[in-house]
Amino acid sequence: MKQLTLIIIFTTIVISAIAISLIAYFVQHSKTHEVAPISTLNTTTISNGSNNSQSTNSFTTKTNQFSNPTTSTSYSVKDSTSSISTYTPVTASTKNAQSQTAIVSSTSLTDLTSNNNVLSETMTTENSKFPSTILSTGHSQSLLTSIITGSSQTSTPTITTDYSTSSSYLISSSDSSAQSTTVSMSVTTTTVKTDMSTTIGITSTQVTNNPSSMQITSTMMNNNIQTSTSNQSAFWNIDMPLNYGRSKFASTLLANGQFLVTGGLVNSSTRISQAEVYTSTGWLPVASMIATRATHTVTAFANNTKVLVAGSDTSSNLHTAEVYDIVRNTWNLIANNLSGNRDSHTATLLANGQILIAGGWSISHISTSAVELYIPSSNSFINTTNMNIARSYFTSTLFSDGFTVLVTGGINASSSLVSTAELYINGSWILLASNMNQSRAYHAAVLLNDGTVLIAGGGDGTSNSFLTAEIYNPISQTFTTVGSMQYRRGLLTLTLLPSGKVLAVGGADWTTTTYPLVCELYDPVTRSWSSTLMLNHGRNYHQTVLLNNFVLTTGGYDGNNNRITITEKYNL
């Protein structure tokens, strides 16, 4: 009996020791080896031998320490349709930004006026090759997404992600003293099509997982807090493509509501005669012009039932013109040619039906001051008084009286930028005593609802672009500086919207060799600019038109030796 009791006691001690050891082991193991699964989305760009490629996605699962939850992500996709997130903000707070150089992809950051804070494309001579995309996410209780690029223009932007049900954007500036904004957001999913040119930062890399909507409730830059709120799609809507990618082409709105584009360059040296119209069913070819043309003008007349095309940058067509009849869908050369060779000129329809054709480049690329009138009744040209200054790549703006025309800036006969301006009144040119505040060419101008003229952007066409803007007052005949755009733009377009605001689209920043994607709105009340939706594709030498309830922009040159077929819509 005593022996049995000893055996039971010994067995109990052994079992207890084993149990204690196992408990200690599992406690220690759970503290030192705590892991969480990470789902990794691998995206591979597959070339099909053309300019388009497709993306294939696959998921793998890895483990990662909670103490190091972020994984660097690089993006590179071309002409792909990808599922991205739509963000609706819930709360907002501010943090101190680190001293990285970074670019913001928000839809409305009115306080980001630094020229370095550009969502843009780089100018290169050929398409770059990019690595495949890897998106790593770690499941936890908060999502912090930081959009950061290096200060080098050739560096690849990265996005670090720790995935969960809420998210924040860390928006940092190239100014190390700047502060940034974090915005908490709820996440839903939508699908958009993105293009090779959609970039973050001054790089040629594409980001496909940008938010399609965002609300910024507060921003902080240089310790000055400003508040702005917007809630809208982050990008213009991709629309039906042109049949021909083209730049340096011309366009006009027809009486049937269709939008006509003609000619242009399809590569660095080939000009075309093809024309097409934008309709509700897409771009439809119409009769081709008789001559190949680029940097010509297109002007609708006779209640927009006919179109005058004049000039070209080819030696054989510099002095020719032709008329398109939209009813018969035919082109006819005008018997008597232009009085002078010209391209990069302007053509303005006057209230009496005549078309004022002014300035431009001659065959030797020397600016001219020659002016002539197209007379529809005789289908011919007559000479009129020359401008006081020879000009090319300038602007002509018709005032509401239908007869007074303001011309501004341009390149003179000595190949210099000018700040002078003059008025065409009753067949005479009056050189204004007041000059613009900025000498500029390749700029844009638009008549505002209050009768003043907004002039913005421009550059020298090679190494400098401008972000300055000014207003011409026809009563005082003076120019007044207004708020500058946030991005430098040469060969941009300005479109007056029904709201009275002006939409600035595209253009080239020759100063930094980039093409801004962010578009801007000018408010005539505050005389300032604010960021609005981003283009999917940077462009200049493009065309923009206001249609029924949207703005359409199409074609252009993207800086990568590509003429663009992509058309985009900005919904009002």
Coordinates of C-alpha atoms in Angstrom, one line a residue:
M1 CA 0.0 0.0 0.0
K2 CA 2.8 2.4 0.9
Q3 CA 4.6 1.5 -2.4
L4 CA 1.4 2.3 -4.4
T5 CA 1.1 5.7 -2.7
L6 CA 4.7 6.6 -3.6
I7 CA 4.1 5.6 -7.3
I8 CA 1.0 7.9 -7.5
I9 CA 2.9 10.8 -5.9
F10 CA 5.9 10.4 -8.3
T11 CA 3.6 10.1 -11.3
T12 CA 1.7 13.3 -10.3
I13 CA 5.0 15.2 -9.9
V14 CA 6.2 14.1 -13.4
I15 CA 2.9 15.1 -15.1
S16 CA 2.9 18.5 -13.4
A17 CA 6.5 19.2 -14.5
I18 CA 5.7 18.4 -18.1
A19 CA 2.5 20.5 -18.0
I20 CA 4.4 23.5 -16.6
S21 CA 7.1 23.2 -19.2
L22 CA 4.6 23.0 -22.1
I23 CA 2.7 26.1 -20.8
A24 CA 5.9 28.1 -20.4
Y25 CA 7.0 27.1 -23.9
F26 CA 3.8 28.1 -25.6
V27 CA 3.7 31.4 -23.7
Q28 CA 7.2 32.3 -24.8
H29 CA 6.6 31.1 -28.4
S30 CA 3.5 33.3 -28.8
K31 CA 5.4 36.4 -27.7
T32 CA 8.4 36.0 -29.8
H33 CA 6.9 34.6 -33.0
E34 CA 3.7 36.5 -33.4
V35 CA 3.1 36.9 -37.2
A36 CA 0.4 38.1 -39.6
P37 CA -0.3 37.0 -43.1
I38 CA 0.5 39.4 -45.9
S39 CA -1.3 39.2 -49.2
T40 CA 0.9 40.3 -52.1
L41 CA -0.5 41.3 -55.4
N42 CA 2.0 40.6 -58.2
T43 CA 1.3 42.6 -61.4
T44 CA 3.3 41.9 -64.5
T45 CA 3.3 44.0 -67.6
I46 CA 3.1 41.9 -70.7
S47 CA 4.1 43.4 -74.0
N48 CA 2.1 42.5 -77.1
G49 CA 4.5 44.0 -79.5
S50 CA 2.7 47.3 -79.8
N51 CA 2.3 50.4 -77.7
N52 CA -0.2 48.6 -75.6
S53 CA 0.4 46.0 -72.9
Q54 CA -1.7 44.1 -70.4
S55 CA -1.4 43.4 -66.8
T56 CA -1.7 40.0 -65.1
N57 CA -2.3 39.8 -61.4
S58 CA -1.7 37.0 -58.9
F59 CA -1.9 36.8 -55.1
T60 CA 0.7 35.1 -52.8
T61 CA 0.8 35.0 -49.1
K62 CA 3.8 35.8 -46.9
T63 CA 4.4 36.6 -43.2
N64 CA 5.8 39.8 -41.8
Q65 CA 6.6 41.0 -38.3
F66 CA 4.1 43.5 -36.8
S67 CA 7.2 45.5 -35.8
N68 CA 7.9 46.2 -39.5
P69 CA 4.5 46.4 -41.2
T70 CA 5.3 48.3 -44.3
T71 CA 6.5 47.1 -47.7
S72 CA 7.7 49.4 -50.5
T73 CA 5.5 49.3 -53.6
S74 CA 6.4 50.4 -57.1
Y75 CA 3.8 50.7 -59.9
S76 CA 4.2 50.4 -63.6
V77 CA 1.2 49.7 -65.9
K78 CA 0.4 50.7 -69.4
D79 CA -3.0 51.0 -70.9
S80 CA -4.6 48.7 -68.3
T81 CA -7.9 48.6 -66.7
S82 CA -7.4 48.0 -63.0
S83 CA -9.6 47.9 -59.9
I84 CA -8.7 50.9 -57.7
S85 CA -10.1 52.3 -54.4
T86 CA -12.5 55.1 -54.0
Y87 CA -12.0 57.0 -50.8
T88 CA -14.6 59.0 -48.8
P89 CA -13.0 60.9 -46.0
V90 CA -14.3 60.6 -42.4
T91 CA -11.9 62.7 -40.3
A92 CA -8.7 64.7 -40.9
S93 CA -5.7 65.5 -38.9
T94 CA -2.2 67.0 -39.4
K95 CA 1.3 65.6 -38.9
N96 CA 4.8 66.8 -39.3
A97 CA 6.1 65.6 -42.6
Q98 CA 9.5 64.0 -43.0
S99 CA 12.1 65.6 -45.2
Q100 CA 11.4 63.5 -48.2
T101 CA 10.6 65.1 -51.6
A102 CA 7.0 64.1 -52.4
I103 CA 4.2 64.9 -54.8
V104 CA 0.6 65.2 -53.9
S105 CA -2.1 63.4 -55.9
S106 CA -5.1 65.2 -54.3
T107 CA -7.9 66.7 -56.4
S108 CA -7.9 70.1 -54.7
L109 CA -4.8 71.4 -52.9
T110 CA -5.1 75.1 -53.3
D111 CA -2.2 75.8 -51.0
L112 CA 0.3 73.7 -52.9
T113 CA 1.9 76.5 -55.0
S114 CA 5.5 75.2 -55.1
N115 CA 6.6 74.6 -58.7
N116 CA 8.1 71.3 -57.6
N117 CA 4.8 69.9 -56.4
V118 CA 3.8 68.8 -59.9
L119 CA 1.8 65.7 -61.0
S120 CA 3.4 65.4 -64.4
E121 CA 5.1 63.3 -67.0
T122 CA 8.7 63.6 -68.0
M123 CA 9.9 64.4 -71.5
T124 CA 11.9 61.6 -73.0
T125 CA 12.8 60.6 -76.5
E126 CA 11.3 57.1 -76.3
N127 CA 9.1 55.1 -74.1
S128 CA 10.8 53.9 -70.9
K129 CA 10.6 50.4 -69.7
F130 CA 9.3 49.8 -66.2
P131 CA 9.5 47.0 -63.7
S132 CA 6.4 44.9 -62.8
T133 CA 4.2 46.0 -60.0
I134 CA 4.2 44.4 -56.5
L135 CA 1.6 45.6 -54.0
S136 CA 2.2 44.2 -50.5
T137 CA -0.4 44.6 -47.7
G138 CA -0.4 43.6 -44.1
H139 CA -3.7 43.0 -42.3
S140 CA -4.0 45.2 -39.2
Q141 CA -6.4 47.7 -37.7
S142 CA -5.2 50.8 -39.5
L143 CA -4.1 51.7 -43.1
L144 CA -1.4 54.3 -43.6
T145 CA -0.6 55.0 -47.3
S146 CA 2.3 57.3 -47.8
I147 CA 2.9 58.7 -51.3
I148 CA 6.6 59.6 -51.5
T149 CA 9.0 60.2 -54.3
G150 CA 12.7 60.8 -54.2
S151 CA 14.2 64.2 -55.2
S152 CA 15.7 62.7 -58.3
Q153 CA 13.6 63.0 -61.5
T154 CA 14.5 59.5 -62.5
S155 CA 13.6 57.8 -59.2
T156 CA 10.6 55.5 -59.0
P157 CA 7.8 56.7 -56.7
T158 CA 6.9 54.2 -54.0
I159 CA 3.8 53.6 -51.9
T160 CA 4.0 51.9 -48.6
T161 CA 0.9 50.2 -47.4
D162 CA -0.4 48.5 -44.2
Y163 CA -3.8 47.3 -45.1
S164 CA -7.1 47.4 -43.1
T165 CA -10.5 49.0 -43.1
S166 CA -9.5 52.7 -42.8
S167 CA -6.8 54.7 -44.5
S168 CA -4.8 57.9 -44.4
Y169 CA -2.8 59.8 -47.0
L170 CA 0.4 61.3 -45.9
I171 CA 1.0 64.3 -48.2
S172 CA 4.5 65.6 -48.0
S173 CA 6.3 68.5 -49.7
S174 CA 9.7 69.0 -51.3
D175 CA 10.1 71.8 -48.7
S176 CA 11.6 70.2 -45.6
S177 CA 10.0 72.8 -43.4
A178 CA 6.5 72.1 -44.7
Q179 CA 3.8 70.2 -42.9
S180 CA 1.5 67.7 -44.3
T181 CA -2.1 66.5 -44.1
T182 CA -3.4 63.0 -43.2
V183 CA -7.0 62.2 -44.1
S184 CA -8.8 59.2 -42.7
M185 CA -11.0 57.6 -45.3
S186 CA -13.5 54.8 -45.7
V187 CA -12.8 52.5 -48.7
T188 CA -15.0 51.3 -51.5
T189 CA -13.9 49.8 -54.9
T190 CA -14.4 51.1 -58.4
T191 CA -12.7 50.3 -61.7
V192 CA -11.1 53.0 -64.0
K193 CA -8.9 52.8 -67.0
T194 CA -5.5 54.4 -66.7
D195 CA -2.9 55.3 -69.2
M196 CA 0.9 55.1 -69.4
S197 CA 1.2 58.8 -68.6
T198 CA -0.6 58.9 -65.3
T199 CA 2.2 59.6 -62.9
I200 CA 3.1 60.7 -59.4
G201 CA 6.0 63.0 -59.2
I202 CA 8.5 63.9 -61.9
T203 CA 9.0 60.4 -63.2
S204 CA 7.7 58.3 -66.1
T205 CA 6.2 55.7 -63.8
Q206 CA 2.5 55.0 -63.7
V207 CA 0.4 54.7 -60.6
T208 CA -2.8 52.7 -61.0
N209 CA -4.1 52.6 -57.5
N210 CA -4.8 56.3 -57.0
P211 CA -8.0 57.2 -55.3
S212 CA -10.8 58.0 -57.7
S213 CA -12.3 60.5 -55.2
M214 CA -11.0 62.3 -52.2
Q215 CA -12.0 65.0 -49.8
I216 CA -9.3 67.1 -48.2
T217 CA -10.7 68.8 -45.2
S218 CA -7.6 70.7 -44.1
T219 CA -4.0 71.2 -45.3
M220 CA -1.0 72.7 -43.7
M221 CA 2.0 74.2 -45.6
N222 CA 4.8 76.2 -44.0
N223 CA 2.8 76.3 -40.7
N224 CA 0.0 78.2 -42.3
I225 CA -3.3 76.3 -42.2
Q226 CA -5.7 76.6 -45.0
T227 CA -9.0 74.8 -45.5
S228 CA -10.5 73.6 -48.7
T229 CA -13.1 70.9 -49.4
S230 CA -13.7 68.9 -52.6
N231 CA -15.3 65.6 -53.3
Q232 CA -15.0 64.5 -56.9
S233 CA -13.4 62.0 -59.2
A234 CA -9.7 62.4 -59.3
F235 CA -9.3 62.1 -63.0
W236 CA -11.0 63.2 -66.2
N237 CA -13.0 60.4 -67.9
I238 CA -11.4 58.6 -70.8
D239 CA -13.5 59.0 -73.9
M240 CA -13.4 57.5 -77.4
P241 CA -10.0 57.8 -79.1
L242 CA -9.2 59.7 -82.3
N243 CA -8.6 57.7 -85.4
Y244 CA -5.3 59.5 -85.7
G245 CA -3.0 60.5 -82.9
R246 CA -2.1 64.1 -83.8
S247 CA -0.5 67.3 -82.5
K248 CA -0.3 70.8 -84.0
F249 CA -3.7 70.3 -85.5
A250 CA -6.7 72.6 -85.6
S251 CA -10.3 72.4 -84.6
T252 CA -13.7 74.1 -84.6
L253 CA -17.3 73.5 -83.5
L254 CA -19.8 72.9 -86.3
A255 CA -23.5 73.9 -86.7
N256 CA -24.6 70.3 -86.2
G257 CA -22.9 70.2 -82.8
Q258 CA -20.1 68.1 -84.0
F259 CA -16.5 69.0 -83.2
L260 CA -14.1 69.0 -86.3
V261 CA -10.4 68.3 -86.1
T262 CA -8.1 68.6 -89.1
G263 CA -4.6 67.7 -90.1
G264 CA -1.6 67.9 -87.8
L265 CA 1.5 65.8 -87.1
V266 CA 1.2 62.1 -86.5
N267 CA 5.0 61.8 -85.8
S268 CA 7.9 64.2 -85.7
S269 CA 7.9 64.8 -89.5
T270 CA 4.7 63.4 -91.1
R271 CA 1.7 65.8 -91.6
I272 CA -1.7 64.5 -92.6
S273 CA -4.7 65.8 -94.4
Q274 CA -7.3 63.6 -92.6
A275 CA -10.2 65.1 -90.8
E276 CA -12.7 63.7 -88.3
V277 CA -15.6 64.8 -86.2
Y278 CA -16.6 64.0 -82.6
T279 CA -20.1 62.6 -82.3
S280 CA -22.1 60.8 -79.6
T281 CA -20.9 57.5 -81.2
G282 CA -17.2 58.4 -81.4
W283 CA -14.8 59.9 -83.8
L284 CA -16.0 59.6 -87.4
P285 CA -13.8 60.3 -90.5
V286 CA -15.0 62.9 -92.9
A287 CA -13.5 64.0 -96.2
S288 CA -9.8 64.7 -96.1
M289 CA -8.4 68.2 -96.8
I290 CA -6.8 68.6 -100.2
A291 CA -3.4 69.6 -98.6
T292 CA -1.5 68.2 -95.7
R293 CA -1.3 70.7 -92.9
A294 CA 0.0 71.5 -89.4
T295 CA 0.1 74.6 -87.3
H296 CA -2.7 75.9 -89.5
T297 CA -5.9 77.7 -88.5
V298 CA -9.5 76.4 -88.7
T299 CA -12.4 78.9 -88.5
A300 CA -16.1 78.1 -88.8
F301 CA -18.2 80.7 -90.6
A302 CA -21.6 81.0 -92.4
N303 CA -23.4 80.0 -89.2
N304 CA -20.8 77.3 -88.7
T305 CA -21.9 75.5 -91.9
K306 CA -18.5 76.1 -93.6
V307 CA -14.9 76.1 -92.4
L308 CA -11.9 78.0 -93.6
V309 CA -8.5 76.3 -93.3
A310 CA -5.5 78.5 -93.9
G311 CA -1.8 78.1 -93.9
S312 CA 0.6 75.3 -92.9
D313 CA 4.2 74.7 -91.9
T314 CA 5.1 73.0 -95.1
S315 CA 6.6 75.0 -97.9
S316 CA 4.1 73.9 -100.5
N317 CA 1.0 74.8 -98.4
L318 CA 2.1 77.9 -96.4
H319 CA 0.2 80.2 -98.7
T320 CA -2.9 78.0 -99.5
A321 CA -6.3 77.9 -98.0
E322 CA -9.4 75.7 -98.5
V323 CA -13.1 75.7 -97.5
Y324 CA -15.0 72.7 -96.1
D325 CA -18.8 72.4 -96.7
I326 CA -20.3 70.3 -93.9
V327 CA -23.5 69.7 -95.9
R328 CA -21.7 68.3 -98.9
N329 CA -18.7 67.0 -97.0
T330 CA -16.3 68.5 -99.5
W331 CA -13.2 70.6 -99.5
N332 CA -12.3 73.2 -102.2
L333 CA -9.1 75.1 -102.6
I334 CA -9.5 78.9 -102.7
A335 CA -8.5 80.2 -106.1
N336 CA -6.4 83.1 -104.9
N337 CA -3.9 82.2 -102.2
L338 CA -3.1 84.0 -99.0
S339 CA -1.0 87.1 -99.7
G340 CA 1.8 85.7 -97.6
N341 CA 3.2 82.4 -96.4
R342 CA 2.2 81.8 -92.8
D343 CA 1.8 79.2 -90.1
S344 CA 1.4 79.6 -86.3
H345 CA -0.8 82.6 -87.0
T346 CA -4.3 83.5 -85.7
A347 CA -7.7 83.6 -87.5
T348 CA -10.6 85.5 -85.9
L349 CA -14.2 85.5 -87.2
L350 CA -15.6 89.1 -87.1
A351 CA -19.3 90.0 -86.7
N352 CA -19.6 90.9 -90.4
G353 CA -18.6 87.4 -91.4
Q354 CA -15.1 88.3 -92.5
I355 CA -12.1 86.4 -91.0
L356 CA -9.1 88.4 -89.8
I357 CA -5.8 86.4 -90.4
A358 CA -2.8 87.9 -88.7
G359 CA 0.9 87.3 -88.2
G360 CA 2.6 83.9 -88.1
W361 CA 5.8 82.4 -89.3
S362 CA 7.1 82.7 -92.9
I363 CA 8.7 79.8 -94.7
S364 CA 12.1 80.7 -93.0
H365 CA 10.5 80.8 -89.5
I366 CA 10.6 84.6 -89.3
S367 CA 7.6 86.3 -87.8
T368 CA 5.5 88.6 -89.9
S369 CA 3.2 91.5 -89.2
A370 CA 1.1 91.0 -92.3
V371 CA -2.6 90.9 -92.0
E372 CA -5.4 90.0 -94.4
L373 CA -9.1 89.4 -94.5
Y374 CA -11.0 86.5 -95.9
I375 CA -14.2 87.7 -97.7
P376 CA -16.8 84.9 -97.8
S377 CA -19.0 86.5 -100.5
S378 CA -16.1 86.5 -103.0
N379 CA -14.3 83.5 -101.5
S380 CA -11.1 85.5 -101.6
F381 CA -8.5 87.4 -99.5
I382 CA -7.7 91.1 -99.4
N383 CA -4.8 92.8 -97.6
T384 CA -5.4 95.1 -94.7
T385 CA -3.3 97.2 -92.3
N386 CA -0.3 95.4 -90.8
M387 CA 0.2 95.0 -87.1
N388 CA 2.8 97.2 -85.5
I389 CA 4.8 94.2 -84.3
A390 CA 5.6 91.0 -86.2
R391 CA 4.3 88.1 -84.1
S392 CA 4.0 84.3 -84.1
Y393 CA 2.6 82.0 -81.4
F394 CA 0.6 84.9 -80.0
T395 CA -3.1 85.2 -79.1
S396 CA -6.1 87.0 -80.7
T397 CA -9.2 87.6 -78.6
L398 CA -12.4 89.0 -80.0
F399 CA -14.4 91.4 -77.8
S400 CA -18.2 91.2 -77.4
D401 CA -18.8 93.9 -80.0
G402 CA -17.6 91.4 -82.7
F403 CA -15.2 93.8 -84.3
T404 CA -12.4 94.7 -81.8
V405 CA -9.6 92.2 -81.5
L406 CA -6.8 92.1 -78.9
V407 CA -3.5 90.5 -79.8
T408 CA -0.9 89.8 -77.1
G409 CA 2.7 88.8 -76.9
G410 CA 4.3 86.3 -79.3
I411 CA 7.7 85.9 -80.9
N412 CA 8.9 88.9 -82.9
A413 CA 11.0 89.0 -86.1
S414 CA 14.2 88.9 -84.0
S415 CA 13.0 85.6 -82.4
S416 CA 12.5 87.3 -79.0
L417 CA 9.5 87.1 -76.7
V418 CA 7.5 90.3 -76.5
S419 CA 5.2 91.9 -73.9
T420 CA 3.5 94.3 -76.3
A421 CA -0.2 94.2 -77.2
E422 CA -2.3 95.9 -79.8
L423 CA -5.9 96.4 -80.8
Y424 CA -7.6 95.9 -84.2
I425 CA -10.3 98.5 -84.5
N426 CA -12.1 99.3 -87.8
G427 CA -9.3 98.2 -90.0
S428 CA -6.5 99.9 -88.0
W429 CA -4.0 98.6 -85.4
I430 CA -3.4 100.6 -82.2
L431 CA -0.3 99.7 -80.2
L432 CA -1.2 99.8 -76.5
A433 CA 0.8 102.1 -74.3
S434 CA 0.6 99.5 -71.5
N435 CA 2.5 96.3 -72.0
M436 CA 1.8 92.9 -70.4
N437 CA 3.7 92.3 -67.1
Q438 CA 5.3 89.2 -68.6
S439 CA 6.8 88.8 -72.1
R440 CA 5.3 85.6 -73.4
A441 CA 4.6 83.4 -76.4
Y442 CA 2.8 80.0 -76.5
H443 CA 0.3 81.3 -74.0
A444 CA -3.5 81.3 -73.9
A445 CA -6.1 84.0 -73.5
V446 CA -9.9 84.0 -73.0
L447 CA -12.6 86.7 -72.8
L448 CA -14.3 86.7 -69.3
N449 CA -17.9 87.4 -68.6
D450 CA -17.1 90.9 -67.3
G451 CA -15.5 91.9 -70.6
T452 CA -11.9 91.6 -69.4
V453 CA -9.4 89.2 -70.9
L454 CA -7.4 86.6 -68.9
I455 CA -3.9 85.8 -70.2
A456 CA -2.0 82.9 -68.7
G457 CA 1.1 80.7 -69.0
G458 CA 3.3 80.5 -72.1
G459 CA 7.0 80.3 -72.5
D460 CA 9.8 80.4 -75.0
G461 CA 9.1 76.9 -76.5
T462 CA 12.4 75.4 -75.4
S463 CA 13.7 75.9 -71.9
N464 CA 11.3 78.2 -70.0
S465 CA 7.6 78.0 -69.2
F466 CA 5.5 80.5 -67.1
L467 CA 2.8 80.2 -64.4
T468 CA 2.0 83.9 -64.3
A469 CA -1.4 85.3 -65.3
E470 CA -2.8 88.8 -65.8
I471 CA -6.0 90.6 -66.8
Y472 CA -6.5 93.1 -69.6
N473 CA -9.0 95.8 -68.8
P474 CA -10.5 97.3 -72.0
I475 CA -11.7 100.4 -70.3
S476 CA -8.3 101.4 -68.8
Q477 CA -6.4 99.6 -71.5
T478 CA -4.0 98.2 -68.9
F479 CA -2.8 94.9 -67.7
T480 CA -3.0 93.8 -64.0
T481 CA -1.2 90.8 -62.5
V482 CA -3.5 88.3 -60.8
G483 CA -2.7 85.1 -59.0
S484 CA -0.3 82.7 -60.7
M485 CA -1.2 79.2 -61.7
Q486 CA 0.3 76.4 -59.5
Y487 CA 2.0 74.8 -62.5
R488 CA 4.0 76.3 -65.4
R489 CA 2.3 75.7 -68.7
G490 CA 3.2 76.5 -72.3
L491 CA 0.8 75.7 -75.1
L492 CA -2.0 75.2 -72.7
T493 CA -5.7 75.7 -73.4
L494 CA -8.1 78.0 -71.4
T495 CA -11.8 77.3 -71.5
L496 CA -14.5 79.6 -70.1
L497 CA -17.1 77.5 -68.2
P498 CA -20.8 78.4 -67.7
S499 CA -19.9 79.2 -64.0
G500 CA -17.7 82.0 -65.2
K501 CA -14.6 80.2 -64.1
V502 CA -11.8 79.3 -66.5
L503 CA -10.4 75.8 -66.9
A504 CA -6.6 75.6 -67.7
V505 CA -5.7 72.2 -69.3
G506 CA -2.4 70.6 -70.1
G507 CA 0.6 72.4 -71.5
A508 CA 4.4 71.8 -71.2
D509 CA 6.6 72.9 -68.4
W510 CA 9.8 73.4 -70.4
T511 CA 11.6 74.6 -67.2
T512 CA 11.5 71.2 -65.7
T513 CA 10.8 69.2 -68.8
T514 CA 7.5 67.8 -67.5
Y515 CA 3.9 67.8 -68.5
P516 CA 1.4 68.7 -65.7
L517 CA -1.5 66.3 -65.2
V518 CA -3.3 68.5 -62.7
C519 CA -5.8 71.0 -64.3
E520 CA -6.6 74.3 -62.7
L521 CA -9.6 76.6 -62.3
Y522 CA -9.4 80.4 -62.3
D523 CA -11.9 82.2 -60.2
P524 CA -12.6 85.7 -61.5
V525 CA -14.0 86.8 -58.1
T526 CA -10.9 85.9 -56.0
R527 CA -8.5 86.2 -59.0
S528 CA -6.8 83.0 -57.9
W529 CA -6.3 79.4 -59.2
S530 CA -7.2 76.1 -57.6
S531 CA -6.4 72.6 -58.6
T532 CA -9.1 70.4 -60.1
L533 CA -9.2 67.0 -61.8
M534 CA -6.1 65.4 -63.3
L535 CA -5.7 64.4 -66.9
N536 CA -4.9 60.8 -67.5
H537 CA -2.4 61.9 -70.1
G538 CA -0.2 65.0 -70.1
R539 CA -0.3 66.9 -73.4
N540 CA 0.4 70.1 -75.3
Y541 CA -0.4 71.1 -78.9
H542 CA -3.9 69.7 -78.0
Q543 CA -7.4 71.1 -78.5
T544 CA -10.1 71.7 -75.9
V545 CA -13.8 72.6 -76.4
L546 CA -16.8 73.2 -74.3
L547 CA -19.7 71.0 -75.3
N548 CA -23.2 70.6 -73.8
N549 CA -22.3 69.5 -70.2
F550 CA -18.7 68.7 -70.4
V551 CA -15.3 69.9 -71.6
L552 CA -13.6 67.7 -74.2
T553 CA -9.8 67.7 -74.7
T554 CA -8.1 65.6 -77.4
G555 CA -4.9 64.9 -79.2
G556 CA -1.6 66.6 -78.5
Y557 CA 2.1 65.7 -77.8
D558 CA 3.1 64.0 -74.6
G559 CA 6.9 64.7 -74.6
N560 CA 7.7 61.1 -75.2
N561 CA 7.7 61.5 -79.0
N562 CA 4.0 60.3 -79.0
R563 CA 1.1 61.9 -80.7
I564 CA -2.0 61.2 -78.6
T565 CA -5.2 59.5 -79.7
I566 CA -6.7 59.7 -76.2
T567 CA -9.7 61.9 -75.7
E568 CA -10.8 62.9 -72.2
K569 CA -14.0 64.5 -70.7
Y570 CA -14.3 66.9 -67.8
N571 CA -17.9 66.7 -66.6
L572 CA -19.5 70.0 -65.4

